[in-house]
Short mmCIF file of C-alpha atoms in Angstrom, two decimals:
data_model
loop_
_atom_site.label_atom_id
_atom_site.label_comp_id
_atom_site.label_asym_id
_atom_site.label_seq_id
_atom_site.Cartn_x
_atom_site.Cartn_y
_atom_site.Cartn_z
CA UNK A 688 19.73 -34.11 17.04
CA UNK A 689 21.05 -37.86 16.92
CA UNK A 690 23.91 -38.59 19.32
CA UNK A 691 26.33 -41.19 18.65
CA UNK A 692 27.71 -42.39 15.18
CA UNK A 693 26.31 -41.55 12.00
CA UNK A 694 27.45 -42.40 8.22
CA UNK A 695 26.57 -40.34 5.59
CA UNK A 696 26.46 -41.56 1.58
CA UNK A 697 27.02 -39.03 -0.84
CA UNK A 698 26.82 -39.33 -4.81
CA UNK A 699 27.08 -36.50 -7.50
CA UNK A 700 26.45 -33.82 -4.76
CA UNK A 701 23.64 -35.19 -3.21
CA UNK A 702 23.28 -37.49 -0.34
CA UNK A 703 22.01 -40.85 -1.02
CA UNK A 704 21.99 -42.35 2.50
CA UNK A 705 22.09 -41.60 6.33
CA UNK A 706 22.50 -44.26 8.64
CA UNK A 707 22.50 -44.15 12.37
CA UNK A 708 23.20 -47.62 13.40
CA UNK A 709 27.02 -47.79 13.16
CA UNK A 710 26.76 -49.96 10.19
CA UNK A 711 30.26 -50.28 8.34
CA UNK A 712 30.43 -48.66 5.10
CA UNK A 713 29.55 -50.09 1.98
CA UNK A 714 32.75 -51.89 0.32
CA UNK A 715 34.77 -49.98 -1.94
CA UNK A 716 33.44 -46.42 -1.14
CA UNK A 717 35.98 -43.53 -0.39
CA UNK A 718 35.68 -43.08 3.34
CA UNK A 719 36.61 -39.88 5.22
CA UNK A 720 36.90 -40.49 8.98
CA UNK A 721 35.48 -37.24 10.86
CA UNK A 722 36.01 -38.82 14.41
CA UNK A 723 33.58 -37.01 17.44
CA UNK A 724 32.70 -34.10 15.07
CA UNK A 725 28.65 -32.99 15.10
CA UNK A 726 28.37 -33.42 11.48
CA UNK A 727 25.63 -30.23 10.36
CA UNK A 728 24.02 -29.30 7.49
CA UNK A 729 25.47 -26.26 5.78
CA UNK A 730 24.37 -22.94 7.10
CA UNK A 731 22.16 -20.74 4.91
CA UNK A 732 22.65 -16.57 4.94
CA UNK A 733 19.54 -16.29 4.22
CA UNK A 734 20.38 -11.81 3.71
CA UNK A 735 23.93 -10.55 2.26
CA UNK A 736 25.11 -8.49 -0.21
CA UNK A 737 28.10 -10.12 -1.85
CA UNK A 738 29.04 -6.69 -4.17
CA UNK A 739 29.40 -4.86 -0.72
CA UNK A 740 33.25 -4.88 1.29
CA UNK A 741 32.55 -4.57 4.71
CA UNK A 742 35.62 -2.74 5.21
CA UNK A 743 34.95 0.16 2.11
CA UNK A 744 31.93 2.80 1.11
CA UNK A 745 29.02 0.53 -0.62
CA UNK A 746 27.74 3.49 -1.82
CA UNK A 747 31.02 5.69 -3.00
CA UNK A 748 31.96 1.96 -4.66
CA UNK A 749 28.89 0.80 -6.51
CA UNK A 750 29.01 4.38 -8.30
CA UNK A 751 33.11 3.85 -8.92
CA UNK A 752 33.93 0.69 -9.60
CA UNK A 753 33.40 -1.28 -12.55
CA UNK A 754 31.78 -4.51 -12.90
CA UNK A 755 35.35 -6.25 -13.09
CA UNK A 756 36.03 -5.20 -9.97
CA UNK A 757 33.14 -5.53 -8.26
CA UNK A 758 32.76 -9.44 -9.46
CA UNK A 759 36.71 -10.01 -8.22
CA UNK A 760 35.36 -8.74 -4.63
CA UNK A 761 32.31 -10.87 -4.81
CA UNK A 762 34.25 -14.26 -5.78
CA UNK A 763 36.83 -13.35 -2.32
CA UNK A 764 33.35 -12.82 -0.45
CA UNK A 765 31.66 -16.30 -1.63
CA UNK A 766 34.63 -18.12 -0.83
CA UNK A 767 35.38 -16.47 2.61
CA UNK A 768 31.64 -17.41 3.34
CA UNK A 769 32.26 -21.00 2.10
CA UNK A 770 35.04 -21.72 4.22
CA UNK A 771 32.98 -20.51 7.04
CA UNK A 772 30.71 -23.44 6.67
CA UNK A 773 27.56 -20.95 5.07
CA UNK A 774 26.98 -23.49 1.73
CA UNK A 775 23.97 -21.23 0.54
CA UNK A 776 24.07 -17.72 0.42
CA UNK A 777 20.44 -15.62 -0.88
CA UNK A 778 22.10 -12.43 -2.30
CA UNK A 779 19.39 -9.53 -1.76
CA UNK A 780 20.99 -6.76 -3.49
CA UNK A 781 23.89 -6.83 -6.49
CA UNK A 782 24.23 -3.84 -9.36
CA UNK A 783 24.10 -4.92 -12.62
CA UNK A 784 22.95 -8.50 -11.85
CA UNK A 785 26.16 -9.34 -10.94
CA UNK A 786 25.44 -12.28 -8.60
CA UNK A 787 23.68 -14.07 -11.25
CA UNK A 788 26.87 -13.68 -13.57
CA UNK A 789 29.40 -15.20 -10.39
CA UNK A 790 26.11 -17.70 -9.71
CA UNK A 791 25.94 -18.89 -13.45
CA UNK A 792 30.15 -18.98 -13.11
CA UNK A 793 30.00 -21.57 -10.09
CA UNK A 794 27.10 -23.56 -11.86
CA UNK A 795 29.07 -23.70 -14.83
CA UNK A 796 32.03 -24.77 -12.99
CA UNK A 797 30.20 -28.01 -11.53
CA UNK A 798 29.02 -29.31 -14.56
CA UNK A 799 32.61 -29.06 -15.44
CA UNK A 800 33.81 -30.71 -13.53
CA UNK A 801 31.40 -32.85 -11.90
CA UNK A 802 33.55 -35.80 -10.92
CA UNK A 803 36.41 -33.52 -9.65
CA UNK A 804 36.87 -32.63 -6.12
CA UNK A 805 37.79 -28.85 -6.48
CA UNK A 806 39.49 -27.12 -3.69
CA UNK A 807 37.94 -23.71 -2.81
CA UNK A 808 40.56 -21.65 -3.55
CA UNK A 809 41.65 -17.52 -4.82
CA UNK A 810 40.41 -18.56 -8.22
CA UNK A 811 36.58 -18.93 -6.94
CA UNK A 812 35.69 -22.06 -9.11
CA UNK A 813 33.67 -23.78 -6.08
CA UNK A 814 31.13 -21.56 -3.97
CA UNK A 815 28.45 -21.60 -2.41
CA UNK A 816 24.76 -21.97 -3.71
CA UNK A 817 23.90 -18.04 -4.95
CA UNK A 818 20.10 -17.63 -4.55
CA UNK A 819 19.61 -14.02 -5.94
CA UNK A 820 17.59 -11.07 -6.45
CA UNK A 821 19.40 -8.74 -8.86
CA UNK A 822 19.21 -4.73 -8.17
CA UNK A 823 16.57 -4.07 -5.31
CA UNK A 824 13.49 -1.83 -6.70
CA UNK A 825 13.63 1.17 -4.86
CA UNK A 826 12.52 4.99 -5.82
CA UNK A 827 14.64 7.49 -7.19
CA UNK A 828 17.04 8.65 -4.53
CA UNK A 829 16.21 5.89 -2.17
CA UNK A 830 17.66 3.96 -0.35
CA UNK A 831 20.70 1.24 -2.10
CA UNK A 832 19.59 3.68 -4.84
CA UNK A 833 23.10 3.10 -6.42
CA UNK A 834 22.51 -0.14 -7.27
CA UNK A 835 20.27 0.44 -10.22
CA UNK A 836 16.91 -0.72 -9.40
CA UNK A 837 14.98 2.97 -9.65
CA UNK A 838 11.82 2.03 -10.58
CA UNK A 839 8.77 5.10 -9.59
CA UNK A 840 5.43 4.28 -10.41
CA UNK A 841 3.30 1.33 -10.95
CA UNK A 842 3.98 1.04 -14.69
CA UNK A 843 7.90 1.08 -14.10
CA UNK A 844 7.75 -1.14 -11.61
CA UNK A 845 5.89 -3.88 -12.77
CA UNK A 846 8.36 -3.15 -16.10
CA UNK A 847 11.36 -3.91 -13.51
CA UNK A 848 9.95 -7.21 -12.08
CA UNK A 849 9.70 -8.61 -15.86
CA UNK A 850 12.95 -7.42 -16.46
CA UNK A 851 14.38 -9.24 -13.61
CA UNK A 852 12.69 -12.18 -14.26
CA UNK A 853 13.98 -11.98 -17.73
CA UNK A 854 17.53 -12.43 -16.50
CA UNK A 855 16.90 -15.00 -14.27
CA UNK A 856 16.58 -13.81 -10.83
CA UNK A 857 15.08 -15.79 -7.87
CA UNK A 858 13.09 -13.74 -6.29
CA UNK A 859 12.67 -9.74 -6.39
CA UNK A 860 13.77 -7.56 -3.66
CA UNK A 861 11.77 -4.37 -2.94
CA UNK A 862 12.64 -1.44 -0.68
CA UNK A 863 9.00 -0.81 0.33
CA UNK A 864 10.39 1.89 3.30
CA UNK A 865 13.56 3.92 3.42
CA UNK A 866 17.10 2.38 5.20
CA UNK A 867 19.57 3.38 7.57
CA UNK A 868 22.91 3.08 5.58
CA UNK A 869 21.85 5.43 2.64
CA UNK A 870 22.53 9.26 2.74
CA UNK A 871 19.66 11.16 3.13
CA UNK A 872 17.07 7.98 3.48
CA UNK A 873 14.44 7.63 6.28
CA UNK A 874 14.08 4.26 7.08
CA UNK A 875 10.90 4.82 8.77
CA UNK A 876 9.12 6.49 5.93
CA UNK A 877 7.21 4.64 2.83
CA UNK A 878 9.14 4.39 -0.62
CA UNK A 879 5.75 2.38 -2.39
CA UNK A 880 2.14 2.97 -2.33
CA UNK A 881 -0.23 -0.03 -1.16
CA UNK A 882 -1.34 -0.20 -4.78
CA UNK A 883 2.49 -0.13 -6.17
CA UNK A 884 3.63 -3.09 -3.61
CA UNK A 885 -0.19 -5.08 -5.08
CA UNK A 886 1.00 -4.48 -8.17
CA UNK A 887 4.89 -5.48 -7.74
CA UNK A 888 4.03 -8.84 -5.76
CA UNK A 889 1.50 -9.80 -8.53
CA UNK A 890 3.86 -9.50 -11.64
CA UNK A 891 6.49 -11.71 -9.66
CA UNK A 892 3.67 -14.15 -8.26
CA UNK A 893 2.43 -14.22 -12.03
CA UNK A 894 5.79 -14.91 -12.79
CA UNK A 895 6.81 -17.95 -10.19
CA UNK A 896 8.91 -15.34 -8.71
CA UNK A 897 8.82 -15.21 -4.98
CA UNK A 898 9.20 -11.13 -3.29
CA UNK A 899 10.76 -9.90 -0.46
CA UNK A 900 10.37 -6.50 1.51
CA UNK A 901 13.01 -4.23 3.00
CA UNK A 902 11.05 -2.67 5.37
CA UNK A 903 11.97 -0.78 8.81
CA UNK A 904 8.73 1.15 8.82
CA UNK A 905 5.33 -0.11 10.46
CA UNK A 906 3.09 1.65 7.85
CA UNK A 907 5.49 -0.42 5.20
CA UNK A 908 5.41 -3.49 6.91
CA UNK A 909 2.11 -3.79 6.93
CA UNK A 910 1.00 -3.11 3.56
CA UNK A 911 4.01 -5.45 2.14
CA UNK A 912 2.28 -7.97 3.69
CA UNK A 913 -1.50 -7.01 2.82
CA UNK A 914 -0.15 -6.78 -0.97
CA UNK A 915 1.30 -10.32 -0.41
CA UNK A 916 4.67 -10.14 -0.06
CA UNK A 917 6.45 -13.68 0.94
CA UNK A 918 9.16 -12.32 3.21
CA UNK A 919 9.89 -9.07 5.31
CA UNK A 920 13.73 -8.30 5.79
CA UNK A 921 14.20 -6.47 9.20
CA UNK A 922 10.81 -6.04 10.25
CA UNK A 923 12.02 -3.36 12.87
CA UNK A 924 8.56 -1.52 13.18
CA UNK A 925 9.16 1.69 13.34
CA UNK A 926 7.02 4.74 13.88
CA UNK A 927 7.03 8.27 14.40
CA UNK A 928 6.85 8.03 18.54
CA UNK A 929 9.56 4.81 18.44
CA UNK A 930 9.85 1.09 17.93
CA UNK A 931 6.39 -0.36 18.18
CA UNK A 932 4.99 -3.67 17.37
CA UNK A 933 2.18 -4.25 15.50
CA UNK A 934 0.08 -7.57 16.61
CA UNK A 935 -2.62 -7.07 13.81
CA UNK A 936 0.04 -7.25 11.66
CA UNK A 937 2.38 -9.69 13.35
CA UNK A 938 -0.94 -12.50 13.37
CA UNK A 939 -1.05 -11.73 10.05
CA UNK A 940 2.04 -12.67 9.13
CA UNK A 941 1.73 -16.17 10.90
CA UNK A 942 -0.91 -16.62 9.30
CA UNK A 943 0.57 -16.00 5.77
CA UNK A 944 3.48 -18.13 6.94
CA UNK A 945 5.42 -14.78 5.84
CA UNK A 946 9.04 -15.05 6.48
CA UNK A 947 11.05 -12.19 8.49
CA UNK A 948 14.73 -11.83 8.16
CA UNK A 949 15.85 -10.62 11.17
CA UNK A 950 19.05 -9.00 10.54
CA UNK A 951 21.51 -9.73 13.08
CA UNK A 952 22.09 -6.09 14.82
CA UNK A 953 24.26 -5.62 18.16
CA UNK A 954 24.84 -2.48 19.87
CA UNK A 955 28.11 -1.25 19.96
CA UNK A 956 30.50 2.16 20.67
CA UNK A 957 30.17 4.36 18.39
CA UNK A 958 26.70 3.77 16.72
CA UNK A 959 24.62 6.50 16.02
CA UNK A 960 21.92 7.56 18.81
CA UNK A 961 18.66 7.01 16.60
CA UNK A 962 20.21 3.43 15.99
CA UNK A 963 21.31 2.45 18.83
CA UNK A 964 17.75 3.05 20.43
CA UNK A 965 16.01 0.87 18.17
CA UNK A 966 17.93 -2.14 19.00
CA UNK A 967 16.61 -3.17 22.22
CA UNK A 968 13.03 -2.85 20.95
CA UNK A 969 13.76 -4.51 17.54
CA UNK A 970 14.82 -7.73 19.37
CA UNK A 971 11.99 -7.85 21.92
CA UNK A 972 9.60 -7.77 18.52
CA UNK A 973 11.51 -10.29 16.92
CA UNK A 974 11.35 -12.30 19.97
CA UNK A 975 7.29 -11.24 19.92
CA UNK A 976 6.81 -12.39 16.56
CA UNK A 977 8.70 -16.12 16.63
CA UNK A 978 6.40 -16.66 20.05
CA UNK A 979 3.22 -15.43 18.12
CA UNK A 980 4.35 -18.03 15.49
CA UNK A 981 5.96 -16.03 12.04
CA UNK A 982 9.04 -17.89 10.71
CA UNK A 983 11.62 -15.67 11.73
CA UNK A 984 15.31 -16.61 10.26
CA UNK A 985 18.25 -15.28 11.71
CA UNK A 986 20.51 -13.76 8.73
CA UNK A 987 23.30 -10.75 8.83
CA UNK A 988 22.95 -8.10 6.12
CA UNK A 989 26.49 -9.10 4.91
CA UNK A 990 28.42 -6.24 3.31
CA UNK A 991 26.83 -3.28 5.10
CA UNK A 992 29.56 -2.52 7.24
CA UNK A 993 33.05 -3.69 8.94
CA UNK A 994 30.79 -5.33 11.67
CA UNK A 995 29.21 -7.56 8.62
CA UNK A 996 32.26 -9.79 6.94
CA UNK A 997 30.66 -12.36 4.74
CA UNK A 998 31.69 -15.00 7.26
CA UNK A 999 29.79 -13.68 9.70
CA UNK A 1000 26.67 -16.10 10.65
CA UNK A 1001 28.33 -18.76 12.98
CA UNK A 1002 29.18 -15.36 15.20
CA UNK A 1003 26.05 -13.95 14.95
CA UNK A 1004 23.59 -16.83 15.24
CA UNK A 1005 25.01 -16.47 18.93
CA UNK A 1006 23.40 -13.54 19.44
CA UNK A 1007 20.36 -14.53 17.90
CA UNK A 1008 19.82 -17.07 20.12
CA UNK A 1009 20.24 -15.33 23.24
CA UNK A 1010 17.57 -12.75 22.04
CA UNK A 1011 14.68 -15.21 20.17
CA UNK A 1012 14.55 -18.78 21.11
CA UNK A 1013 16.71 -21.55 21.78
CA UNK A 1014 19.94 -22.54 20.09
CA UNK A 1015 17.89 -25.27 18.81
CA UNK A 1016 15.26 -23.36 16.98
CA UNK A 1017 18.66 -20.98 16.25
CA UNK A 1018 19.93 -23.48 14.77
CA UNK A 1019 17.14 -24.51 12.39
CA UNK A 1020 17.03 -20.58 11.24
CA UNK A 1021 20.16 -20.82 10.01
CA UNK A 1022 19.71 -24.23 8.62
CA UNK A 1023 16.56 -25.95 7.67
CA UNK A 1024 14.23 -22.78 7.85
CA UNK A 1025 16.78 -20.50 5.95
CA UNK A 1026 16.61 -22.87 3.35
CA UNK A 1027 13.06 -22.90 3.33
CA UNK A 1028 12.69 -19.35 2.82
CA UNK A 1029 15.01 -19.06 -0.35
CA UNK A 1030 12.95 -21.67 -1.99
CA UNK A 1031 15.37 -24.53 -1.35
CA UNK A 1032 13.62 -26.54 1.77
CA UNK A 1033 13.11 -29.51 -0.48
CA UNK A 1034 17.31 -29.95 -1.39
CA UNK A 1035 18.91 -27.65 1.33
CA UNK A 1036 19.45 -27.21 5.37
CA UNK A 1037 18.93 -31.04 6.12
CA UNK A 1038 21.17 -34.11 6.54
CA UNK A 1039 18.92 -36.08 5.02
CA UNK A 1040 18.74 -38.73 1.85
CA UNK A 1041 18.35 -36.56 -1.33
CA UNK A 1042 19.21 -33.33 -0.28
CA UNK A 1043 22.67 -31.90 -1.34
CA UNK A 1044 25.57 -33.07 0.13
CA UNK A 1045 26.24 -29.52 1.46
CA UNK A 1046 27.65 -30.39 5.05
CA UNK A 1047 29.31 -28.81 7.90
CA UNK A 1048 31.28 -30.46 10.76
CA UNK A 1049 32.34 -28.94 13.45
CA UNK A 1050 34.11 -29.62 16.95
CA UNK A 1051 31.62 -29.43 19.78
CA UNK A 1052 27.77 -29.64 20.40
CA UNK A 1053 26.63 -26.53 18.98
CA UNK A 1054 22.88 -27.53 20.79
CA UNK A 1055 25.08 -26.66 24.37
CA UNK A 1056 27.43 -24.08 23.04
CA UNK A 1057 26.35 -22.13 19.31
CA UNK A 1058 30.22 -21.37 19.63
CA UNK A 1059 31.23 -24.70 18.18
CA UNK A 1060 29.73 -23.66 14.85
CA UNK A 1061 33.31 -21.57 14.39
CA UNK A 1062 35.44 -25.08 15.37
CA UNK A 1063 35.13 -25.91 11.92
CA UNK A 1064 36.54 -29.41 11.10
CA UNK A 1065 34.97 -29.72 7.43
CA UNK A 1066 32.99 -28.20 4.98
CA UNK A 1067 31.93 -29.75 1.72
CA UNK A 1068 29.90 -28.19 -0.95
CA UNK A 1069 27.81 -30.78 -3.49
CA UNK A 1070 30.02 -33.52 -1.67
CA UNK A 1071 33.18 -31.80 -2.32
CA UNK A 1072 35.60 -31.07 0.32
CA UNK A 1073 35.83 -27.02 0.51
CA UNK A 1074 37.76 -27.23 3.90
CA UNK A 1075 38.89 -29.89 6.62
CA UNK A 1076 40.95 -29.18 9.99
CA UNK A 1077 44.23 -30.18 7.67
CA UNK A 1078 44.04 -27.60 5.72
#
């Protein structure tokens, strides 16, 4: 991290320089003072689920509510993320490909209005990058099952990759094992065959399309990422006798360069029993597995509960740090290495000439104290000013 004074140059959403002498600005450029902020690159959430309200029933409302509804929630969930300095948000479950309708909205927005500065406000016109996967393949009854994506069998499967790649997605999701916030799911157990996760990560590959694994299970951890699979989201290991990790598996993964999204998960009063006594395990693996060398990004799971607002990461890359790594390296998962693992490390999660001027400054040295990253002083989004301390 540079210390001392720093001038950024931003054009049409991107930045076009970064200098670090204390030069003077170039004449006749709109100048916006910041004064002793740590000027950041925008966080990345690198795991959320915009069509889920933390405060309601994700499943009782993805079977109720219609698609109006559900999009008016998602636009208050994008901006509340926005204002929280988190610029780029990978969406890893919607219903009815929802966040690629509120994505295309914002895109179509910009091009709009390209030489406006837009305030992010209740109309939802400026948000944050959307990197998403449509409905999550899972098997019938499993788990987010109310999202859409039942797809049993090779054949249907590989029919519900093209179809997602026919509207556009980013990546595909998969639910290779079962999950802990769907009735009647076991997290532990297998939802795909070895064969049926080969054959889902070779129609996306095929396809330019990137996949990545919901997977609590050991058994489907591991063959998720011997049928190729690009990322692993919670990677909690679990097997009949407890929380175990698997090294074989683990190497494997560094050697891949397979990304894990290590869902931010605290203990608390209240939690169930079973859950609460994987947490302590989970984090030592996580730990385990960014010391053996796998990218491991520290992301939230957004939605899922009233513990998961969509403004959530500067809080929980806290805790993350205090359980794998350093803040720096924290840091960089929520920045740089997030970015990396939607796809985006070439225009994302840097201050740096040509990436997008997606910034976030913020009162404090969040190197000392990750607390700083919720002094926000600004946030701007493609060079536009979403927030500053004024407003």
């Amino acid at each position: 991290m540079h210390r001392g004074p720093v001038m950024v140059l931003a054009e049409h959403g991107r930045i076009t320089d970064v200098d670090l002498t204390g030069a003077n600005p170039p004449e006749g450029v709109a100048v916006t003072d910041l004064g002793d902020a740590t000027l950041l690159p925008g966080l990345v959430d690198a795991h959320s689920h915009l069509v889920f309200d933390p405060n309601g029933n994700a499943e009782r409302q993805m079977v109720d509510d219609d698609d109006a509804t559900v999009l008016a929630r998602m636009r208050e969930h994008a901006a509340r993320a926005l204002h929280a300095g988190i610029t780029t948000v990978r969406d890893l479950g919607d219903r009815g490909y929802l966040a690629l309708r509120l994505r295309e909205e914002y895109e179509e927005h910009a091009a709009a209005e390209a030489d406006a500065a837009v305030d992010a406000g209740p109309d939802g016109l400026l948000g944050p990058q959307i990197v998403a996967a449509g409905p999550p393949l899972t098997g019938s009854g499993g788990h987010c099952w109310y999202l859409g994506g039942v797809a049993d069998g090779t054949e249907a499967a590989v029919a519900a990759v093209r179809e997602r790649a026919r509207h556009g997605v980013d990546l595909v999701k998969i639910m290779a094992t079962g999950g802990m916030s769907t009735t009647g799911s076991n997290p532990g157990g297998s939802q795909y065959s070895p064969a049926e996760l080969r054959a889902v990560t070779d129609a996306a590959h095929r396809l330019g399309l990137p996949v990545t694994a919901h997977a609590h299970g050991a058994a489907g951890i591991a063959d998720a990422v011997a049928a190729g699979a690009d990322g692993i989201e919670h990677c909690t290991f679990m097997t009949p006798s407890g929380v175990k990790a698997d090294l074989a598996t683990i190497d494997a993964m560094a050697a891949a360069g397979t990304y894990v999204g290590a869902t931010v998960v605290k203990p608390r009063e209240g939690m169930p029993a079973e859950v609460l006594q994987t947490i302590e395990p989970y984090w030592e693996n996580q730990a385990l597995m960014w010391r053996r060398g796998v990218r491991v990004v520290c992301c939230t799971d957004a939605g899922i509960n009233a513990y998961k607002p969509h403004d959530v990461l500067p809080l929980d890359v806290a805790y993350f740090a205090g359980q794998v790594g350093t803040n720096s390296s924290a840091l960089a998962s929520v920045t740089s290495l997030a970015a990396e693992s939607c796809g985006l490390g070439a225009s994302k999660g840097r201050v740096a000439r040509g990436h997008d001027a997606d910034l976030l400054a913020v009162r404090g040295d969040p190197v000392h104290d990750l607390g700083a990253l919720r002094q926000v002083c600004a946030v701007y989004r493609a060079g536009r000013v979403v927030r500053t301390a004024f407003r």
